[in-house]
Short mmCIF file of C-alpha atoms in Angstrom, two decimals:
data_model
loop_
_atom_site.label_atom_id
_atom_site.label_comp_id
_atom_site.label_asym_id
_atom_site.label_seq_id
_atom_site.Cartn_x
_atom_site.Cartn_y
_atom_site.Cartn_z
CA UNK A 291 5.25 -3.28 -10.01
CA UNK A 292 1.95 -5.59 -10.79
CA UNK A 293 1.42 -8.03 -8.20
CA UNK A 294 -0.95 -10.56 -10.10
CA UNK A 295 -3.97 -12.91 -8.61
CA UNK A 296 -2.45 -15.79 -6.49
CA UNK A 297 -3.62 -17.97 -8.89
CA UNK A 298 -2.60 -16.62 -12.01
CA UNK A 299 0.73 -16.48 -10.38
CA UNK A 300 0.16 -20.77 -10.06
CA UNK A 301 -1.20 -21.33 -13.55
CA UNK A 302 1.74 -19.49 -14.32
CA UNK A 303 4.57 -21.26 -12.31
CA UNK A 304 2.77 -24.68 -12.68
CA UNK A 305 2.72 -24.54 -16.59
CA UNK A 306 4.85 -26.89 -18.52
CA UNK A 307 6.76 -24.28 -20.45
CA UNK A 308 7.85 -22.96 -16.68
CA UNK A 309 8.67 -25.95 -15.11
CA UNK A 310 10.94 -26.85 -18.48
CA UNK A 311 12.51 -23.69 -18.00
CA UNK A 312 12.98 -24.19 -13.78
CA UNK A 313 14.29 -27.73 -14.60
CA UNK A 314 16.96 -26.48 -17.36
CA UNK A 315 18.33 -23.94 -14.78
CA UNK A 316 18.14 -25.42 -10.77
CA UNK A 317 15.12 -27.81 -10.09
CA UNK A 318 14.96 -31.19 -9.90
CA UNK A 319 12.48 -33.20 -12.35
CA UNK A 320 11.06 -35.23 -9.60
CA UNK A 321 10.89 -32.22 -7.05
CA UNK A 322 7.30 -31.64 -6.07
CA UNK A 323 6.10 -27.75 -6.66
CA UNK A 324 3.22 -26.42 -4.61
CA UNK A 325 0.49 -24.14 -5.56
CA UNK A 326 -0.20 -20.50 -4.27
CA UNK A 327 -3.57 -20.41 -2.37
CA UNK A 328 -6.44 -18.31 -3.93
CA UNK A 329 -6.15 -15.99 -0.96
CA UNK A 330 -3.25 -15.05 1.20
CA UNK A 331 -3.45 -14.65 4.82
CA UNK A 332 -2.59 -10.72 4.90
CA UNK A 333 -5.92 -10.75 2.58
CA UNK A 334 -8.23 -13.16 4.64
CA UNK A 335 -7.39 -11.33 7.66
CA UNK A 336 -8.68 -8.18 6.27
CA UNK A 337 -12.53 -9.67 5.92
CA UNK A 338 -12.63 -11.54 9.09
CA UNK A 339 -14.96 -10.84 11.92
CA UNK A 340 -13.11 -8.67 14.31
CA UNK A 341 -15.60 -7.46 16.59
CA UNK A 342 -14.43 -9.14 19.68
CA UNK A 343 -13.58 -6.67 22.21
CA UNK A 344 -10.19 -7.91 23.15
CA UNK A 345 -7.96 -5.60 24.54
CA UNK A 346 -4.42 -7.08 24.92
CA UNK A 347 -2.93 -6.83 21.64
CA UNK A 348 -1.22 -9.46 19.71
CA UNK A 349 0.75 -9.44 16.47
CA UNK A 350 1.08 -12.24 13.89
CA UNK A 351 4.22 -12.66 11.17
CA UNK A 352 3.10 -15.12 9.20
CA UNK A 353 6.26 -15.37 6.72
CA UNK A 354 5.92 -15.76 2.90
CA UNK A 355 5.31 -20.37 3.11
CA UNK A 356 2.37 -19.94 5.09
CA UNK A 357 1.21 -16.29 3.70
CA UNK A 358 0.77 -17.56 0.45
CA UNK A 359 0.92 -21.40 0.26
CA UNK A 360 -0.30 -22.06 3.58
CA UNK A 361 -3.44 -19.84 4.44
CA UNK A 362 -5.19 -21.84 6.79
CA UNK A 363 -2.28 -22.09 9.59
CA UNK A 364 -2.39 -18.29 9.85
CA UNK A 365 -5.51 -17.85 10.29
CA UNK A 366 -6.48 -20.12 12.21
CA UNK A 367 -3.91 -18.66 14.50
CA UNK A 368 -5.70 -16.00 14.34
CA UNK A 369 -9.04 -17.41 15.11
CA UNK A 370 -7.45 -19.49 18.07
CA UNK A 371 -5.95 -15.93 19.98
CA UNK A 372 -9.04 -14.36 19.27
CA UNK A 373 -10.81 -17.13 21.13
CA UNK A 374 -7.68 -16.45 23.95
CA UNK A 375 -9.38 -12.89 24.68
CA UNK A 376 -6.52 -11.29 22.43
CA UNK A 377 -6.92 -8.72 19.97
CA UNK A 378 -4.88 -10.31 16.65
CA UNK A 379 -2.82 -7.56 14.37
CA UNK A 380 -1.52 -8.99 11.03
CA UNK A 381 0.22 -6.03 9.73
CA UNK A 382 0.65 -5.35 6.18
CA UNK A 383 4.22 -4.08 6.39
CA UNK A 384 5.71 -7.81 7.05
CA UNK A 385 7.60 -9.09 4.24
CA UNK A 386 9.28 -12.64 3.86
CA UNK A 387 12.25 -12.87 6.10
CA UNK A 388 14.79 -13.54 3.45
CA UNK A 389 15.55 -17.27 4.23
CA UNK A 390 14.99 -18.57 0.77
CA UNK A 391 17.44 -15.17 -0.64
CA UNK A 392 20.14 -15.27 1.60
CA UNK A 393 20.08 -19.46 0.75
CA UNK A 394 20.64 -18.74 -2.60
CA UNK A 395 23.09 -15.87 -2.66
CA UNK A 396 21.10 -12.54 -2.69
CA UNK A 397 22.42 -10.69 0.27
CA UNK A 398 21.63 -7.52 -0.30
CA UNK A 399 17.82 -8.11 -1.13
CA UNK A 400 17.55 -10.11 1.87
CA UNK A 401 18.83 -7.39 3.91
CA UNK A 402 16.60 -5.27 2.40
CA UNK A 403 14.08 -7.40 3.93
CA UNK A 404 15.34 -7.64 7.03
CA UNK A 405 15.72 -3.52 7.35
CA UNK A 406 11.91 -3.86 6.47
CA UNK A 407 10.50 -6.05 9.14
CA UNK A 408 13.16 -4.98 11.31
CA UNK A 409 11.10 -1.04 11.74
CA UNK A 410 7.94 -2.75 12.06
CA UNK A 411 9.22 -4.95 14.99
CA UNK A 412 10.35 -2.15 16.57
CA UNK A 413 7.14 -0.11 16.92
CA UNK A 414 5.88 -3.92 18.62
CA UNK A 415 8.98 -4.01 20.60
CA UNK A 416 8.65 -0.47 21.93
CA UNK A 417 4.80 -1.03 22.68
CA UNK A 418 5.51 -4.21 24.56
CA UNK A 419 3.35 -6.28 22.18
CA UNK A 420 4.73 -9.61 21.26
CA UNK A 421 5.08 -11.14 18.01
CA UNK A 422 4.06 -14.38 17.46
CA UNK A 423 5.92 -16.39 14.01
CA UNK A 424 3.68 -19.25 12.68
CA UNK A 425 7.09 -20.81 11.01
CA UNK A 426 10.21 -21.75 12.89
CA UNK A 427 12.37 -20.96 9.97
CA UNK A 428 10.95 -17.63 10.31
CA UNK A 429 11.44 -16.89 13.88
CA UNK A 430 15.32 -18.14 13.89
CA UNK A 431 15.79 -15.52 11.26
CA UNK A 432 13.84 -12.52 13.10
CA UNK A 433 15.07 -13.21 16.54
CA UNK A 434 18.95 -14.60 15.90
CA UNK A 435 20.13 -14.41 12.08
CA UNK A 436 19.22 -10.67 11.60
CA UNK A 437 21.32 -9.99 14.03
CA UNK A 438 24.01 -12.28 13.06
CA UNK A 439 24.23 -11.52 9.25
CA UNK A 440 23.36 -7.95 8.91
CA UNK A 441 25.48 -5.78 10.88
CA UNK A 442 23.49 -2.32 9.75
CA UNK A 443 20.16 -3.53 10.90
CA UNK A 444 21.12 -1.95 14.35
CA UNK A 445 17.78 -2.69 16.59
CA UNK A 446 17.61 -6.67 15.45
CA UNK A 447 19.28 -7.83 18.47
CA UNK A 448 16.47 -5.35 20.86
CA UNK A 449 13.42 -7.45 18.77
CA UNK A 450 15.07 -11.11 19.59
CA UNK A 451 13.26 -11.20 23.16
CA UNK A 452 10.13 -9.57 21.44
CA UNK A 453 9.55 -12.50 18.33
CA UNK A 454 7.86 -15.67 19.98
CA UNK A 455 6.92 -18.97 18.42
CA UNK A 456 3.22 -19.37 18.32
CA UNK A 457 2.98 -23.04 19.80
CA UNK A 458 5.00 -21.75 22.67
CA UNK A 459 3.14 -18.97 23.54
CA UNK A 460 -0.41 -20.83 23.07
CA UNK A 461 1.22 -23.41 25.28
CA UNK A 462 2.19 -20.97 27.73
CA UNK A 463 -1.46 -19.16 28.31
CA UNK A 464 -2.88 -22.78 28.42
CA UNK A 465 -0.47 -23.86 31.23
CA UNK A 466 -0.34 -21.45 33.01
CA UNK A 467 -4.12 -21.09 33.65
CA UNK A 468 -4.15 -17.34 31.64
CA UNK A 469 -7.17 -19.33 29.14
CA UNK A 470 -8.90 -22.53 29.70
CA UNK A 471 -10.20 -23.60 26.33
CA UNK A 472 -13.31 -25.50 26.21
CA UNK A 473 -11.94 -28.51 24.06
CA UNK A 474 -14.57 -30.39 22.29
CA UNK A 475 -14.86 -33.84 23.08
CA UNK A 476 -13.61 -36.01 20.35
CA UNK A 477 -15.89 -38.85 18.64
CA UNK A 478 -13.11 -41.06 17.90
CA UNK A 479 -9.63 -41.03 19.51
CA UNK A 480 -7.00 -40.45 16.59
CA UNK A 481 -3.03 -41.24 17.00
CA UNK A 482 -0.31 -38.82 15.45
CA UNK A 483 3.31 -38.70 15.20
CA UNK A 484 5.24 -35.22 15.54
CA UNK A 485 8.61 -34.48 13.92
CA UNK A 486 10.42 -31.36 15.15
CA UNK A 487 11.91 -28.92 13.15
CA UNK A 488 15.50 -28.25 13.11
CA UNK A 489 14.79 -24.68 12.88
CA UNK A 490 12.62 -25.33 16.58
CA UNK A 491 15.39 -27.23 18.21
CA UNK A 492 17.97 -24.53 17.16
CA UNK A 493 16.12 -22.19 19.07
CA UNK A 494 16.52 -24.43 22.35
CA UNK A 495 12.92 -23.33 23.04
CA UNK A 496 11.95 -27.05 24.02
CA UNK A 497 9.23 -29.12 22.00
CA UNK A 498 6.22 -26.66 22.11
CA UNK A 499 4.32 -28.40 19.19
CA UNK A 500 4.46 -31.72 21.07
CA UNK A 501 3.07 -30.22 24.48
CA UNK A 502 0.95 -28.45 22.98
CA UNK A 503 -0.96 -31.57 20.82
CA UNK A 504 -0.62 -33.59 24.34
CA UNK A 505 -3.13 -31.01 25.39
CA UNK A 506 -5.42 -31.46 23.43
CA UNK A 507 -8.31 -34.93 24.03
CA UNK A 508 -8.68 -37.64 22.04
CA UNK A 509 -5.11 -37.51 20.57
CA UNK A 510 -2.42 -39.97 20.94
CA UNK A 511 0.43 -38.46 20.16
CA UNK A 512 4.41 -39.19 19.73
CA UNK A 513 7.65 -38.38 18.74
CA UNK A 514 9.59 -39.54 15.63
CA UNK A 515 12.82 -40.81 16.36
CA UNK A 516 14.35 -38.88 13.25
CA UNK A 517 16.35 -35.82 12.45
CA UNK A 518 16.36 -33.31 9.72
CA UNK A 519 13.67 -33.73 7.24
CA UNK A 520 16.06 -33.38 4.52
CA UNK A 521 14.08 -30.57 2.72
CA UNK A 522 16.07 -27.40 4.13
CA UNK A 523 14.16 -24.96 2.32
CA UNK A 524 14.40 -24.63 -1.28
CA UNK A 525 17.90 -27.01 -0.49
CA UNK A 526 16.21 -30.26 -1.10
CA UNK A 527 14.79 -28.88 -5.02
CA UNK A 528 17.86 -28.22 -6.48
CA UNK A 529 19.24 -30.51 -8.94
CA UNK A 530 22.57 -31.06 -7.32
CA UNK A 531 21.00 -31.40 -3.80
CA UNK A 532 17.50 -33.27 -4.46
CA UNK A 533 18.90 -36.49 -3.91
CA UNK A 534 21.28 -35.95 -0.52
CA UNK A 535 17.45 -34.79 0.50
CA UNK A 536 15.89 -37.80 -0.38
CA UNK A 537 18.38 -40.01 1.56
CA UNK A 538 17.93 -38.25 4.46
CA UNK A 539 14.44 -37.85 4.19
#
């Protein structure tokens, strides 16, 4: 197998000879495409200052979106539980949870997955370290579709209690006293509007996101009054879908 550069893998899947070819067989023309980042979390991670000398241990799935598309969010997770007095494990042995497979008909493969991240939540589950997911998507799969949908990954059901969402578990330690960050004062008071995922509300977990921008100063911050985004994963791209997505977006 040759995993290429991230973005060789962009040139490549942004050219116009690819897109033709996407287009002919499932995407929408209009449907916007992102680009991989340069550098992928997993990668990142390895070069960053980890000197601290935190002892409570903390892992981090990141999931394929914010792995490779989305850098920044994961490791800035990273930085932030650092900063918590935790000592931040991104192990290499995650793999994408199988969403976008099982969405589009590949079973097997995404059980394959799921057998795959299911024995590396299980050393975390047996240590008592929790897992933190940076994408809700993510989490629903680890800690209530594996179970659900695979039948031979025996010890999914053991890891549900184990997986946490990040913005609930940063919440948490701020609330309940366990860190007291040292926010810096904002120059100019900024207002924001949060939409919560489906994927978060399926979860019945509450609206972590939202308390957890309300803690922060300077930040004026409320709720859309909408539902589903209309995006779905890679539902919203596909030629016979793209549309119902717009609508509802």
């Amino acid at each position: 197998l040759v995993v290429l550069p991230p973005m060789l893998v962009s040139l490549w899947m942004t050219s116009q000879l690819t897109r033709s070819w996407l287009v002919i067989i499932v995407i929408h023309n209009n449907a916007s495409q992102s680009n991989f980042a340069r550098n992928t979390v997993k990668q990142i991670y390895k070069k960053m200052d980890r000197s601290a000398n935190n002892t409570k241990k903390i892992v981090v799935y990141p999931g394929r979106f914010v792995n490779v598309y989305a850098p920044k969010i994961g490791v800035d997770m990273v930085v932030v539980l650092t900063r918590a007095g935790y000592h931040v494990i991104v192990p290499d042995n995650f793999v994408c949870c199988g969403v976008p497979l099982i969405s589009n008909g590949f079973a097997d493969e995404a059980e394959r997955y799921a057998m795959t991240n299911t024995a590396e939540l299980d050393k975390w589950t047996e240590e008592g370290v929790p897992v933190l997911a940076a994408c809700p998507r993510c989490s629903l799969m680890l800690k209530q579709e594996y179970k659900e949908l695979f039948p031979n990954v025996t010890t999914a059901g053991r890891n549900a209690r184990n997986v946490v969402d990040a913005c609930e578990f940063i919440a948490e330690l701020i609330s309940s006293g366990e860190w007291k960050p040292e926010f810096l004062k904002p120059t100019e008071s900024l207002r924001g509007i949060y939409h919560e995922p489906c994927h978060l509300k399926a979860q019945g977990i509450g609206k972590t996101g939202l308390e957890l921008l309300r803690m922060l100063p300077g930040l004026d911050i409320s709720e859309a009054d909408a539902g589903c985004c209309g995006i779905s994963g890679s539902y919203g791209f596909k030629k016979d879908k793209y549309q119902i997505a717009m609508d509802i977006g």
